[in-house]
């Protein structure tokens, strides 16, 4: 769903706008002019249908250059392995998130506890995903004319990062689950 030129929400679950799988977080795509960058990956169960729907929005999935993870919780990171496999994008995360996601550490991402509480079905599968770049607090990345700065925002999750996206004429904060 287009929010503004070059800004789309492509996944949102039962706690959001109900656009995709009920377990998905809000997942955004931001255009850089030459490519797209994705923020968070959803729970992984809707990846194929979301990628199939993007061309109708004018987005070529092959042009998604990078996936930036705000934190390791499964609703934000479980889709990373599938997205990376399907699109070939580079996955970027903070050091703590990178270790949990690359190691599929279900206890560290709170998936074990979430399953016990009934938030995820017993058969939910979390796949490890290699991380292509680890970023630190206040580190800046450049994607064409788009600058993305990582901002440590621990609280909701000890590994939480927000991303300040600066483009000509627009600044956006992608905050994951942080307020």
PDB file of N, CA and C in Angstrom, residues 85-130:
ATOM      1  N   UNK A  85      16.599 -15.277   0.427  1.00  0.00           N
ATOM      2  CA  UNK A  85      16.635 -16.376  -0.543  1.00  0.00           C
ATOM      3  C   UNK A  85      15.924 -15.994  -1.838  1.00  0.00           C
ATOM      4  N   UNK A  86      14.775 -15.353  -1.740  1.00  0.00           N
ATOM      5  CA  UNK A  86      13.967 -15.018  -2.906  1.00  0.00           C
ATOM      6  C   UNK A  86      14.532 -13.847  -3.705  1.00  0.00           C
ATOM      7  N   UNK A  87      15.034 -12.831  -3.003  1.00  0.00           N
ATOM      8  CA  UNK A  87      15.419 -11.573  -3.655  1.00  0.00           C
ATOM      9  C   UNK A  87      16.936 -11.405  -3.732  1.00  0.00           C
ATOM     10  N   UNK A  88      17.649 -11.974  -2.796  1.00  0.00           N
ATOM     11  CA  UNK A  88      19.107 -11.832  -2.788  1.00  0.00           C
ATOM     12  C   UNK A  88      19.593 -10.560  -2.138  1.00  0.00           C
ATOM     13  N   UNK A  89      18.743  -9.896  -1.408  1.00  0.00           N
ATOM     14  CA  UNK A  89      19.117  -8.637  -0.769  1.00  0.00           C
ATOM     15  C   UNK A  89      20.111  -8.858   0.369  1.00  0.00           C
ATOM     16  N   UNK A  90      20.855  -7.810   0.684  1.00  0.00           N
ATOM     17  CA  UNK A  90      21.780  -7.825   1.826  1.00  0.00           C
ATOM     18  C   UNK A  90      20.965  -7.537   3.084  1.00  0.00           C
ATOM     19  N   UNK A  91      21.209  -8.296   4.145  1.00  0.00           N
ATOM     20  CA  UNK A  91      20.507  -8.114   5.414  1.00  0.00           C
ATOM     21  C   UNK A  91      21.429  -7.372   6.365  1.00  0.00           C
ATOM     22  N   UNK A  92      20.881  -6.326   6.991  1.00  0.00           N
ATOM     23  CA  UNK A  92      21.639  -5.428   7.861  1.00  0.00           C
ATOM     24  C   UNK A  92      20.959  -5.382   9.217  1.00  0.00           C
ATOM     25  N   UNK A  93      21.754  -5.482  10.286  1.00  0.00           N
ATOM     26  CA  UNK A  93      21.191  -5.449  11.641  1.00  0.00           C
ATOM     27  C   UNK A  93      22.261  -5.001  12.625  1.00  0.00           C
ATOM     28  N   UNK A  94      21.809  -4.630  13.825  1.00  0.00           N
ATOM     29  CA  UNK A  94      22.733  -4.355  14.912  1.00  0.00           C
ATOM     30  C   UNK A  94      23.393  -5.650  15.361  1.00  0.00           C
ATOM     31  N   UNK A  95      24.470  -5.539  16.123  1.00  0.00           N
ATOM     32  CA  UNK A  95      25.268  -6.703  16.515  1.00  0.00           C
ATOM     33  C   UNK A  95      24.456  -7.742  17.283  1.00  0.00           C
ATOM     34  N   UNK A  96      23.654  -7.319  18.239  1.00  0.00           N
ATOM     35  CA  UNK A  96      22.881  -8.274  19.038  1.00  0.00           C
ATOM     36  C   UNK A  96      21.831  -8.971  18.180  1.00  0.00           C
ATOM     37  N   UNK A  97      21.134  -8.214  17.358  1.00  0.00           N
ATOM     38  CA  UNK A  97      20.141  -8.801  16.457  1.00  0.00           C
ATOM     39  C   UNK A  97      20.815  -9.753  15.489  1.00  0.00           C
ATOM     40  N   UNK A  98      21.947  -9.344  14.940  1.00  0.00           N
ATOM     41  CA  UNK A  98      22.669 -10.178  13.978  1.00  0.00           C
ATOM     42  C   UNK A  98      23.015 -11.535  14.569  1.00  0.00           C
ATOM     43  N   UNK A  99      23.500 -11.561  15.790  1.00  0.00           N
ATOM     44  CA  UNK A  99      23.866 -12.828  16.429  1.00  0.00           C
ATOM     45  C   UNK A  99      22.649 -13.727  16.619  1.00  0.00           C
ATOM     46  N   UNK A 100      21.533 -13.147  17.045  1.00  0.00           N
ATOM     47  CA  UNK A 100      20.322 -13.938  17.288  1.00  0.00           C
ATOM     48  C   UNK A 100      19.728 -14.477  15.993  1.00  0.00           C
ATOM     49  N   UNK A 101      19.674 -13.632  14.973  1.00  0.00           N
ATOM     50  CA  UNK A 101      19.057 -14.014  13.694  1.00  0.00           C
ATOM     51  C   UNK A 101      19.939 -15.020  12.950  1.00  0.00           C
ATOM     52  N   UNK A 102      21.230 -14.766  12.900  1.00  0.00           N
ATOM     53  CA  UNK A 102      22.139 -15.680  12.205  1.00  0.00           C
ATOM     54  C   UNK A 102      22.197 -17.043  12.889  1.00  0.00           C
ATOM     55  N   UNK A 103      22.021 -17.056  14.208  1.00  0.00           N
ATOM     56  CA  UNK A 103      22.051 -18.305  14.953  1.00  0.00           C
ATOM     57  C   UNK A 103      20.696 -18.931  15.189  1.00  0.00           C
ATOM     58  N   UNK A 104      19.628 -18.297  14.677  1.00  0.00           N
ATOM     59  CA  UNK A 104      18.253 -18.775  14.907  1.00  0.00           C
ATOM     60  C   UNK A 104      18.033 -19.076  16.384  1.00  0.00           C
ATOM     61  N   UNK A 105      18.453 -18.166  17.252  1.00  0.00           N
ATOM     62  CA  UNK A 105      18.364 -18.342  18.696  1.00  0.00           C
ATOM     63  C   UNK A 105      16.949 -17.992  19.174  1.00  0.00           C
ATOM     64  N   UNK A 106      16.084 -18.995  19.164  1.00  0.00           N
ATOM     65  CA  UNK A 106      14.666 -18.772  19.475  1.00  0.00           C
ATOM     66  C   UNK A 106      14.439 -18.272  20.894  1.00  0.00           C
ATOM     67  N   UNK A 107      15.254 -18.675  21.839  1.00  0.00           N
ATOM     68  CA  UNK A 107      15.112 -18.174  23.210  1.00  0.00           C
ATOM     69  C   UNK A 107      15.475 -16.695  23.265  1.00  0.00           C
ATOM     70  N   UNK A 108      16.566 -16.302  22.614  1.00  0.00           N
ATOM     71  CA  UNK A 108      17.027 -14.910  22.653  1.00  0.00           C
ATOM     72  C   UNK A 108      16.057 -13.960  21.962  1.00  0.00           C
ATOM     73  N   UNK A 109      15.379 -14.414  20.910  1.00  0.00           N
ATOM     74  CA  UNK A 109      14.415 -13.530  20.225  1.00  0.00           C
ATOM     75  C   UNK A 109      13.033 -13.590  20.869  1.00  0.00           C
ATOM     76  N   UNK A 110      12.923 -14.307  21.980  1.00  0.00           N
ATOM     77  CA  UNK A 110      11.689 -14.447  22.762  1.00  0.00           C
ATOM     78  C   UNK A 110      10.641 -15.326  22.089  1.00  0.00           C
ATOM     79  N   UNK A 111      11.014 -16.076  21.063  1.00  0.00           N
ATOM     80  CA  UNK A 111      10.052 -16.943  20.380  1.00  0.00           C
ATOM     81  C   UNK A 111       9.629 -18.108  21.265  1.00  0.00           C
ATOM     82  N   UNK A 112      10.541 -18.669  22.022  1.00  0.00           N
ATOM     83  CA  UNK A 112      10.210 -19.777  22.917  1.00  0.00           C
ATOM     84  C   UNK A 112       9.116 -19.343  23.890  1.00  0.00           C
ATOM     85  N   UNK A 113       9.296 -18.192  24.504  1.00  0.00           N
ATOM     86  CA  UNK A 113       8.301 -17.671  25.454  1.00  0.00           C
ATOM     87  C   UNK A 113       6.995 -17.328  24.741  1.00  0.00           C
ATOM     88  N   UNK A 114       7.084 -16.762  23.548  1.00  0.00           N
ATOM     89  CA  UNK A 114       5.874 -16.395  22.803  1.00  0.00           C
ATOM     90  C   UNK A 114       5.066 -17.634  22.409  1.00  0.00           C
ATOM     91  N   UNK A 115       5.738 -18.714  22.055  1.00  0.00           N
ATOM     92  CA  UNK A 115       5.029 -19.968  21.756  1.00  0.00           C
ATOM     93  C   UNK A 115       4.302 -20.474  22.992  1.00  0.00           C
ATOM     94  N   UNK A 116       5.017 -20.484  24.129  1.00  0.00           N
ATOM     95  CA  UNK A 116       4.408 -20.955  25.385  1.00  0.00           C
ATOM     96  C   UNK A 116       3.176 -20.137  25.745  1.00  0.00           C
ATOM     97  N   UNK A 117       3.209 -18.848  25.446  1.00  0.00           N
ATOM     98  CA  UNK A 117       2.090 -17.953  25.768  1.00  0.00           C
ATOM     99  C   UNK A 117       0.967 -18.031  24.734  1.00  0.00           C
ATOM    100  N   UNK A 118       1.169 -18.795  23.655  1.00  0.00           N
ATOM    101  CA  UNK A 118       0.130 -18.932  22.632  1.00  0.00           C
ATOM    102  C   UNK A 118       0.193 -17.902  21.530  1.00  0.00           C
ATOM    103  N   UNK A 119       1.224 -17.081  21.501  1.00  0.00           N
ATOM    104  CA  UNK A 119       1.346 -16.047  20.470  1.00  0.00           C
ATOM    105  C   UNK A 119       1.774 -16.581  19.113  1.00  0.00           C
ATOM    106  N   UNK A 120       2.419 -17.740  19.099  1.00  0.00           N
ATOM    107  CA  UNK A 120       2.860 -18.388  17.866  1.00  0.00           C
ATOM    108  C   UNK A 120       2.449 -19.850  17.941  1.00  0.00           C
ATOM    109  N   UNK A 121       2.058 -20.416  16.812  1.00  0.00           N
ATOM    110  CA  UNK A 121       1.704 -21.842  16.821  1.00  0.00           C
ATOM    111  C   UNK A 121       2.931 -22.708  17.109  1.00  0.00           C
ATOM    112  N   UNK A 122       2.704 -23.875  17.659  1.00  0.00           N
ATOM    113  CA  UNK A 122       3.797 -24.790  18.019  1.00  0.00           C
ATOM    114  C   UNK A 122       4.646 -25.163  16.812  1.00  0.00           C
ATOM    115  N   UNK A 123       4.056 -25.183  15.617  1.00  0.00           N
ATOM    116  CA  UNK A 123       4.805 -25.592  14.422  1.00  0.00           C
ATOM    117  C   UNK A 123       5.454 -24.416  13.679  1.00  0.00           C
ATOM    118  N   UNK A 124       5.465 -23.220  14.273  1.00  0.00           N
ATOM    119  CA  UNK A 124       6.084 -22.061  13.633  1.00  0.00           C
ATOM    120  C   UNK A 124       7.576 -22.318  13.481  1.00  0.00           C
ATOM    121  N   UNK A 125       8.105 -22.108  12.272  1.00  0.00           N
ATOM    122  CA  UNK A 125       9.511 -22.379  11.972  1.00  0.00           C
ATOM    123  C   UNK A 125      10.268 -21.063  11.826  1.00  0.00           C
ATOM    124  N   UNK A 126      11.384 -20.963  12.546  1.00  0.00           N
ATOM    125  CA  UNK A 126      12.278 -19.811  12.438  1.00  0.00           C
ATOM    126  C   UNK A 126      13.561 -20.289  11.776  1.00  0.00           C
ATOM    127  N   UNK A 127      13.899 -19.694  10.636  1.00  0.00           N
ATOM    128  CA  UNK A 127      15.109 -20.080   9.896  1.00  0.00           C
ATOM    129  C   UNK A 127      16.208 -19.056  10.115  1.00  0.00           C
ATOM    130  N   UNK A 128      17.411 -19.545  10.346  1.00  0.00           N
ATOM    131  CA  UNK A 128      18.579 -18.671  10.491  1.00  0.00           C
ATOM    132  C   UNK A 128      18.794 -17.892   9.196  1.00  0.00           C
ATOM    133  N   UNK A 129      19.306 -16.681   9.337  1.00  0.00           N
ATOM    134  CA  UNK A 129      19.593 -15.849   8.168  1.00  0.00           C
ATOM    135  C   UNK A 129      20.951 -15.191   8.339  1.00  0.00           C
ATOM    136  N   UNK A 130      21.837 -15.375   7.379  1.00  0.00           N
ATOM    137  CA  UNK A 130      23.129 -14.689   7.447  1.00  0.00           C
ATOM    138  C   UNK A 130      22.940 -13.168   7.384  1.00  0.00           C
TER     139      UNK A 130
END
